[in-house]
Tab-separated table of N, CA and C in Angstrom:
chain	number	residue	atom	x	y	z
A	1	UNK	N	-3.672	-56.956	18.486
A	1	UNK	CA	-3.440	-55.409	17.660
A	1	UNK	C	-4.432	-56.183	16.971
A	2	UNK	N	-5.152	-56.771	16.761
A	2	UNK	CA	-6.725	-56.857	15.956
A	2	UNK	C	-6.042	-57.147	14.282
A	3	UNK	N	-4.580	-57.537	14.178
A	3	UNK	CA	-4.363	-57.306	12.957
A	3	UNK	C	-4.883	-58.573	11.891
A	4	UNK	N	-5.762	-58.713	12.065
A	4	UNK	CA	-6.611	-59.982	10.892
A	4	UNK	C	-5.871	-61.899	10.288
A	5	UNK	N	-4.337	-61.475	10.555
A	5	UNK	CA	-3.785	-62.319	9.819
A	5	UNK	C	-4.259	-63.607	9.680
A	6	UNK	N	-4.758	-63.813	11.207
A	6	UNK	CA	-5.356	-65.688	11.819
A	6	UNK	C	-6.599	-65.580	10.876
A	7	UNK	N	-7.461	-64.525	11.073
A	7	UNK	CA	-8.581	-64.966	10.523
A	7	UNK	C	-8.454	-64.584	9.272
A	8	UNK	N	-7.407	-64.721	8.275
A	8	UNK	CA	-7.382	-64.569	7.420
A	8	UNK	C	-6.421	-66.039	6.394
A	9	UNK	N	-5.738	-66.203	7.415
A	9	UNK	CA	-5.346	-68.091	7.320
A	9	UNK	C	-6.366	-68.975	7.250
A	10	UNK	N	-6.960	-68.620	8.575
A	10	UNK	CA	-8.218	-69.393	8.774
A	10	UNK	C	-9.419	-70.060	7.832
A	11	UNK	N	-9.756	-69.003	6.946
A	11	UNK	CA	-10.469	-68.680	5.904
A	11	UNK	C	-10.032	-68.652	5.017
A	12	UNK	N	-9.096	-68.646	4.479
A	12	UNK	CA	-7.948	-67.960	3.380
A	12	UNK	C	-7.361	-69.311	2.730
A	13	UNK	N	-6.739	-70.130	3.804
A	13	UNK	CA	-4.983	-71.217	3.653
A	13	UNK	C	-5.776	-72.005	4.017
A	14	UNK	N	-6.418	-72.518	5.096
A	14	UNK	CA	-6.761	-73.842	5.661
A	14	UNK	C	-8.489	-73.703	5.118
A	15	UNK	N	-9.173	-72.269	5.137
A	15	UNK	CA	-10.192	-73.109	4.474
A	15	UNK	C	-11.810	-73.547	5.005
A	16	UNK	N	-11.607	-73.400	6.785
A	16	UNK	CA	-12.501	-73.513	8.277
A	16	UNK	C	-13.177	-72.632	8.332
A	17	UNK	N	-12.406	-71.020	8.003
A	17	UNK	CA	-13.272	-70.247	9.274
A	17	UNK	C	-13.963	-70.362	10.725
A	18	UNK	N	-12.850	-71.028	11.559
A	18	UNK	CA	-13.030	-71.090	12.528
A	18	UNK	C	-12.951	-69.860	13.748
A	19	UNK	N	-12.855	-69.278	12.627
A	19	UNK	CA	-12.833	-67.515	14.175
A	19	UNK	C	-12.764	-66.889	12.806
A	20	UNK	N	-13.337	-66.107	13.654
A	20	UNK	CA	-13.536	-64.173	12.467
A	20	UNK	C	-13.700	-63.320	13.433
A	21	UNK	N	-13.591	-61.866	13.318
A	21	UNK	CA	-14.078	-60.766	14.192
A	21	UNK	C	-15.668	-60.847	14.306
A	22	UNK	N	-15.210	-60.237	15.675
A	22	UNK	CA	-17.409	-60.111	16.090
A	22	UNK	C	-16.965	-58.314	16.525
A	23	UNK	N	-18.167	-57.911	16.812
A	23	UNK	CA	-17.939	-56.608	17.439
A	23	UNK	C	-17.280	-55.297	16.759
A	24	UNK	N	-17.997	-54.204	17.193
A	24	UNK	CA	-17.140	-52.878	16.610
A	24	UNK	C	-16.192	-51.964	17.980
A	25	UNK	N	-15.865	-51.458	16.733
A	25	UNK	CA	-14.667	-50.361	17.653
A	25	UNK	C	-14.050	-50.676	18.635
A	26	UNK	N	-13.991	-50.528	19.799
A	26	UNK	CA	-13.294	-50.836	21.084
A	26	UNK	C	-13.528	-52.369	21.476
A	27	UNK	N	-14.822	-52.721	20.608
A	27	UNK	CA	-15.354	-54.102	21.796
A	27	UNK	C	-14.396	-54.749	20.016
A	28	UNK	N	-13.989	-55.202	19.558
A	28	UNK	CA	-14.187	-55.959	18.649
A	28	UNK	C	-13.085	-56.872	18.964
A	29	UNK	N	-13.026	-58.191	18.804
A	29	UNK	CA	-12.291	-59.024	19.040
A	29	UNK	C	-12.412	-60.102	18.148
A	30	UNK	N	-11.654	-61.126	17.432
A	30	UNK	CA	-11.338	-62.603	16.761
A	30	UNK	C	-11.880	-63.293	18.488
A	31	UNK	N	-12.592	-63.895	17.578
A	31	UNK	CA	-12.997	-65.181	18.619
A	31	UNK	C	-13.967	-66.377	17.277
A	32	UNK	N	-14.118	-67.408	18.073
A	32	UNK	CA	-15.009	-68.212	17.194
A	32	UNK	C	-16.464	-67.470	17.283
A	33	UNK	N	-17.799	-68.565	16.327
A	33	UNK	CA	-18.941	-67.574	16.675
A	33	UNK	C	-19.299	-68.305	17.352
A	34	UNK	N	-20.168	-67.304	17.792
A	34	UNK	CA	-21.156	-67.517	19.337
A	34	UNK	C	-20.365	-67.463	20.877
A	35	UNK	N	-18.717	-66.983	21.029
A	35	UNK	CA	-17.951	-67.528	21.565
A	35	UNK	C	-17.916	-68.573	22.698
A	36	UNK	N	-17.986	-69.679	21.591
A	36	UNK	CA	-18.841	-71.900	22.078
A	36	UNK	C	-17.298	-71.840	21.546
A	37	UNK	N	-16.718	-72.742	21.600
A	37	UNK	CA	-15.598	-73.307	21.254
A	37	UNK	C	-15.930	-74.303	19.836
A	38	UNK	N	-15.179	-73.938	18.436
A	38	UNK	CA	-15.388	-73.872	17.876
A	38	UNK	C	-15.030	-75.947	16.793
A	39	UNK	N	-16.432	-76.072	16.620
A	39	UNK	CA	-16.867	-77.267	15.887
A	39	UNK	C	-16.092	-77.621	14.808
A	40	UNK	N	-15.657	-76.606	13.968
A	40	UNK	CA	-15.044	-76.603	12.432
A	40	UNK	C	-13.350	-76.633	13.029
A	41	UNK	N	-13.366	-76.167	13.391
A	41	UNK	CA	-11.056	-75.789	13.637
A	41	UNK	C	-11.075	-77.470	13.524
A	42	UNK	N	-9.338	-77.293	12.786
A	42	UNK	CA	-8.622	-78.766	12.829
A	42	UNK	C	-7.667	-78.933	13.640
A	43	UNK	N	-7.369	-77.416	14.493
A	43	UNK	CA	-6.114	-77.536	15.519
A	43	UNK	C	-5.305	-77.177	14.458
A	44	UNK	N	-5.115	-77.055	14.327
A	44	UNK	CA	-3.229	-76.896	12.709
A	44	UNK	C	-2.927	-76.311	13.228
A	45	UNK	N	-3.257	-74.466	13.914
A	45	UNK	CA	-2.218	-73.982	14.361
A	45	UNK	C	-1.358	-73.021	13.894
A	46	UNK	N	-2.367	-72.839	12.951
A	46	UNK	CA	-1.942	-71.730	11.865
A	46	UNK	C	-1.789	-70.609	12.314
A	47	UNK	N	-3.220	-70.407	12.937
A	47	UNK	CA	-3.368	-68.946	13.361
A	47	UNK	C	-2.528	-68.933	14.435
A	48	UNK	N	-1.796	-69.450	15.520
A	48	UNK	CA	-1.005	-69.068	15.990
A	48	UNK	C	0.220	-69.087	15.714
A	49	UNK	N	0.992	-69.413	14.417
A	49	UNK	CA	1.993	-69.625	13.689
A	49	UNK	C	2.177	-67.838	12.997
A	50	UNK	N	1.249	-67.505	12.540
A	50	UNK	CA	1.350	-66.425	11.829
A	50	UNK	C	0.949	-64.949	12.864
A	51	UNK	N	0.435	-65.785	14.060
A	51	UNK	CA	0.358	-64.060	14.818
A	51	UNK	C	1.465	-63.837	15.024
A	52	UNK	N	1.863	-61.952	14.795
A	52	UNK	CA	3.083	-61.330	15.060
A	52	UNK	C	3.080	-61.383	16.776
A	53	UNK	N	2.022	-61.787	17.352
A	53	UNK	CA	1.836	-61.060	18.708
A	53	UNK	C	2.332	-62.015	19.801
A	54	UNK	N	2.377	-63.640	19.352
A	54	UNK	CA	1.781	-64.634	20.058
A	54	UNK	C	1.141	-64.533	21.128
A	55	UNK	N	-0.259	-64.480	20.731
A	55	UNK	CA	-1.593	-64.412	21.559
A	55	UNK	C	-2.108	-64.664	21.554
A	56	UNK	N	-1.953	-66.012	20.715
A	56	UNK	CA	-2.844	-67.721	20.097
A	56	UNK	C	-1.934	-68.581	20.139
A	57	UNK	N	-2.419	-69.117	21.827
A	57	UNK	CA	-1.185	-70.672	22.389
A	57	UNK	C	-2.019	-71.778	21.673
A	58	UNK	N	-1.310	-72.608	22.077
A	58	UNK	CA	-1.067	-74.245	21.218
A	58	UNK	C	-0.929	-74.862	22.530
A	59	UNK	N	-2.040	-76.106	23.080
A	59	UNK	CA	-0.991	-76.302	24.263
A	59	UNK	C	-1.370	-77.730	23.450
A	60	UNK	N	0.137	-78.553	23.261
A	60	UNK	CA	0.035	-80.387	23.426
A	60	UNK	C	0.315	-80.945	24.521
A	61	UNK	N	-1.031	-81.580	24.986
A	61	UNK	CA	-0.625	-81.888	26.385
A	61	UNK	C	-0.760	-84.116	26.019
A	62	UNK	N	-0.061	-84.351	26.455
A	62	UNK	CA	-0.187	-85.775	26.139
A	62	UNK	C	-0.391	-86.484	25.040
A	63	UNK	N	-2.038	-86.301	24.782
A	63	UNK	CA	-2.440	-86.669	23.587
A	63	UNK	C	-3.375	-85.862	22.730
A	64	UNK	N	-3.425	-84.457	23.453
A	64	UNK	CA	-4.395	-83.992	23.209
A	64	UNK	C	-4.292	-82.459	22.738
A	65	UNK	N	-4.581	-81.855	21.513
A	65	UNK	CA	-3.996	-80.781	20.924
A	65	UNK	C	-5.290	-79.574	21.750
A	66	UNK	N	-5.164	-78.216	22.367
A	66	UNK	CA	-5.873	-77.412	22.851
A	66	UNK	C	-5.328	-75.635	21.981
A	67	UNK	N	-6.095	-75.250	21.015
A	67	UNK	CA	-6.118	-74.118	20.477
A	67	UNK	C	-6.892	-73.248	21.132
A	68	UNK	N	-5.802	-71.880	21.983
A	68	UNK	CA	-6.804	-70.691	22.687
A	68	UNK	C	-7.702	-69.666	22.041
A	69	UNK	N	-7.928	-69.733	20.480
A	69	UNK	CA	-9.030	-68.411	20.680
A	69	UNK	C	-9.616	-69.444	19.700
A	70	UNK	N	-9.847	-70.378	19.169
A	70	UNK	CA	-10.944	-71.469	19.103
A	70	UNK	C	-11.465	-71.761	19.642
A	71	UNK	N	-10.854	-72.595	20.922
A	71	UNK	CA	-11.311	-72.925	21.735
A	71	UNK	C	-11.460	-74.758	21.211
A	72	UNK	N	-10.890	-74.391	20.315
A	72	UNK	CA	-11.467	-76.653	20.188
A	72	UNK	C	-9.880	-77.194	20.290
A	73	UNK	N	-10.402	-78.699	20.445
A	73	UNK	CA	-9.503	-79.607	21.303
A	73	UNK	C	-9.721	-80.624	20.154
A	74	UNK	N	-8.095	-81.368	20.097
A	74	UNK	CA	-8.740	-82.148	19.728
A	74	UNK	C	-7.494	-83.529	19.891
A	75	UNK	N	-7.719	-84.847	19.468
A	75	UNK	CA	-6.811	-85.597	19.925
A	75	UNK	C	-5.864	-85.822	18.377
A	76	UNK	N	-4.264	-85.811	18.861
A	76	UNK	CA	-3.416	-85.993	17.985
A	76	UNK	C	-3.188	-87.585	17.779
A	77	UNK	N	-2.406	-87.898	16.285
A	77	UNK	CA	-1.889	-88.777	15.719
A	77	UNK	C	-0.814	-89.509	16.565
A	78	UNK	N	-0.387	-90.681	16.401
A	78	UNK	CA	0.434	-91.893	17.250
A	78	UNK	C	1.200	-92.064	16.167
A	79	UNK	N	3.091	-91.622	16.289
A	79	UNK	CA	3.279	-92.134	15.098
A	79	UNK	C	3.947	-93.896	14.981
A	80	UNK	N	2.836	-94.470	14.629
A	80	UNK	CA	3.432	-95.797	13.956
A	80	UNK	C	4.563	-96.618	14.098
A	81	UNK	N	5.843	-95.784	14.294
A	81	UNK	CA	6.796	-96.399	14.357
A	81	UNK	C	7.878	-96.046	15.397
A	82	UNK	N	7.728	-94.417	15.684
A	82	UNK	CA	7.951	-94.524	17.338
A	82	UNK	C	7.153	-94.260	18.332
A	83	UNK	N	5.717	-94.191	18.345
A	83	UNK	CA	5.031	-93.972	19.532
A	83	UNK	C	4.720	-92.263	19.903
A	84	UNK	N	5.551	-91.258	19.104
A	84	UNK	CA	5.115	-89.996	19.672
A	84	UNK	C	4.076	-89.470	19.325
A	85	UNK	N	3.058	-88.398	19.792
A	85	UNK	CA	2.159	-87.711	18.959
A	85	UNK	C	2.600	-86.638	18.541
A	86	UNK	N	1.763	-86.505	17.205
A	86	UNK	CA	2.415	-85.494	16.309
A	86	UNK	C	2.018	-84.327	15.336
A	87	UNK	N	0.337	-84.643	15.308
A	87	UNK	CA	-1.106	-83.861	14.341
A	87	UNK	C	-2.212	-84.731	14.984
A	88	UNK	N	-2.978	-83.363	14.883
A	88	UNK	CA	-3.995	-83.663	14.806
A	88	UNK	C	-5.079	-84.348	14.319
A	89	UNK	N	-5.663	-85.410	14.917
A	89	UNK	CA	-6.283	-86.286	13.587
A	89	UNK	C	-7.561	-85.409	12.445
A	90	UNK	N	-7.782	-83.987	12.762
A	90	UNK	CA	-8.009	-83.707	11.319
A	90	UNK	C	-6.984	-83.143	10.683
A	91	UNK	N	-6.050	-82.876	10.948
A	91	UNK	CA	-5.350	-81.924	10.015
A	91	UNK	C	-5.283	-83.235	9.197
A	92	UNK	N	-4.568	-84.608	10.037
A	92	UNK	CA	-3.928	-85.745	9.149
A	92	UNK	C	-5.624	-86.528	8.042
A	93	UNK	N	-6.576	-86.487	8.074
A	93	UNK	CA	-7.247	-86.687	7.624
A	93	UNK	C	-7.372	-85.146	6.115
A	94	UNK	N	-7.125	-83.880	7.181
A	94	UNK	CA	-7.509	-82.986	5.267
A	94	UNK	C	-6.542	-83.912	4.173
A	95	UNK	N	-4.982	-84.159	5.035
A	95	UNK	CA	-4.046	-84.333	4.528
A	95	UNK	C	-4.403	-85.431	3.515
A	96	UNK	N	-5.100	-86.256	4.307
A	96	UNK	CA	-5.040	-87.681	3.584
A	96	UNK	C	-6.143	-87.879	2.187
A	97	UNK	N	-7.305	-86.387	2.710
A	97	UNK	CA	-8.013	-86.148	0.817
A	97	UNK	C	-7.154	-85.682	0.073
A	98	UNK	N	-6.404	-84.201	0.659
A	98	UNK	CA	-5.962	-83.973	-0.349
A	98	UNK	C	-4.496	-84.274	-1.187
A	99	UNK	N	-3.815	-85.801	-0.827
A	99	UNK	CA	-2.483	-86.292	-0.803
A	99	UNK	C	-2.568	-87.469	-0.956
A	100	UNK	N	-3.357	-88.467	-1.646
A	100	UNK	CA	-3.738	-89.218	-1.142
A	100	UNK	C	-1.942	-90.310	-1.493
A	101	UNK	N	-1.378	-89.955	-2.652
A	101	UNK	CA	-0.835	-90.907	-3.334
A	101	UNK	C	1.054	-90.799	-1.997
A	102	UNK	N	0.858	-90.038	-0.616
A	102	UNK	CA	2.171	-90.309	-0.106
A	102	UNK	C	0.961	-91.466	1.146
A	103	UNK	N	0.012	-91.962	1.145
A	103	UNK	CA	-0.441	-92.502	2.269
A	103	UNK	C	0.433	-93.044	3.169
A	104	UNK	N	1.298	-93.376	2.801
A	104	UNK	CA	2.380	-94.874	3.709
A	104	UNK	C	3.341	-93.589	4.969
A	105	UNK	N	3.201	-92.517	4.344
A	105	UNK	CA	3.499	-91.917	5.270
A	105	UNK	C	2.905	-90.640	6.262
A	106	UNK	N	1.834	-90.973	5.794
A	106	UNK	CA	0.589	-90.104	7.106
A	106	UNK	C	0.973	-90.435	8.665
A	107	UNK	N	0.949	-91.604	8.573
A	107	UNK	CA	0.945	-91.510	10.140
A	107	UNK	C	2.204	-91.911	11.271
A	108	UNK	N	3.056	-91.064	10.402
A	108	UNK	CA	4.557	-91.148	10.169
A	108	UNK	C	5.016	-89.924	11.245
A	109	UNK	N	5.330	-89.630	12.263
A	109	UNK	CA	6.058	-88.288	12.573
A	109	UNK	C	7.164	-87.917	11.374
A	110	UNK	N	7.329	-86.816	11.956
A	110	UNK	CA	8.162	-86.081	10.705
A	110	UNK	C	10.012	-86.582	10.651
A	111	UNK	N	10.291	-87.162	12.201
A	111	UNK	CA	11.691	-87.837	12.805
A	111	UNK	C	11.523	-89.368	11.563
A	112	UNK	N	10.384	-89.644	11.432
A	112	UNK	CA	10.191	-90.990	11.117
A	112	UNK	C	10.375	-91.198	9.765
A	113	UNK	N	9.422	-90.154	9.499
A	113	UNK	CA	9.228	-89.983	8.305
A	113	UNK	C	10.617	-89.435	6.963
A	114	UNK	N	11.647	-89.054	7.556
A	114	UNK	CA	12.733	-88.326	7.525
A	114	UNK	C	13.448	-89.853	7.455
A	115	UNK	N	13.939	-91.017	8.000
A	115	UNK	CA	14.532	-91.932	8.171
A	115	UNK	C	14.344	-93.409	7.257
A	116	UNK	N	12.535	-92.993	6.351
A	116	UNK	CA	12.011	-93.757	6.111
A	116	UNK	C	12.690	-93.850	4.936
A	117	UNK	N	12.631	-91.757	4.485
A	117	UNK	CA	12.660	-91.484	2.280
A	117	UNK	C	13.993	-91.366	2.654
A	118	UNK	N	15.124	-91.651	3.820
A	118	UNK	CA	16.275	-91.652	3.478
A	118	UNK	C	16.856	-92.453	3.271
A	119	UNK	N	16.236	-93.963	4.231
A	119	UNK	CA	16.409	-95.426	3.134
A	119	UNK	C	16.117	-95.630	2.074
A	120	UNK	N	15.060	-95.426	1.840
A	120	UNK	CA	14.165	-95.534	0.444
A	120	UNK	C	15.056	-94.527	-0.943
A	121	UNK	N	15.919	-93.967	0.148
A	121	UNK	CA	16.550	-93.491	-1.091
A	121	UNK	C	18.404	-93.621	-1.453
A	122	UNK	N	18.534	-94.065	-0.277
A	122	UNK	CA	19.544	-94.560	-0.251
A	122	UNK	C	19.878	-96.606	-0.950
A	123	UNK	N	18.720	-96.841	-0.950
A	123	UNK	CA	18.643	-97.974	-1.266
A	123	UNK	C	18.066	-97.797	-2.651
A	124	UNK	N	17.216	-96.670	-3.293
A	124	UNK	CA	17.764	-97.055	-5.154
A	124	UNK	C	19.059	-96.610	-5.538
A	125	UNK	N	19.818	-95.645	-4.739
A	125	UNK	CA	20.796	-96.015	-5.111
A	125	UNK	C	22.027	-96.508	-5.527
A	126	UNK	N	21.815	-97.633	-4.851
A	126	UNK	CA	22.917	-98.906	-4.870
A	126	UNK	C	22.120	-100.054	-6.606
């Protein structure tokens, strides 16, 4: 439907500009620059999450994530506690830059992060 939500979230929220509109009229499409795999896409999946039609697909295959619209691929971080793959390396790096004060939790999947947080909270209560 070419609503542009994916382009806006990539540009304005994520700040990467990995995809944009190309062409005019009936030839208008959302693609990465020059229709080649994007080098700036961090494979965060924000474009797929916000797409109202589900036209953008994300595939997590073993230790890699692929995003259909940007044609990008990146390796996933492995949880230090349970060894499950959960977030792409570029996303983890971006989080580390912005939120250095929670560094101890960056390499943990959401389940393990929750377990440790609850354990620390319970220890503080006693």
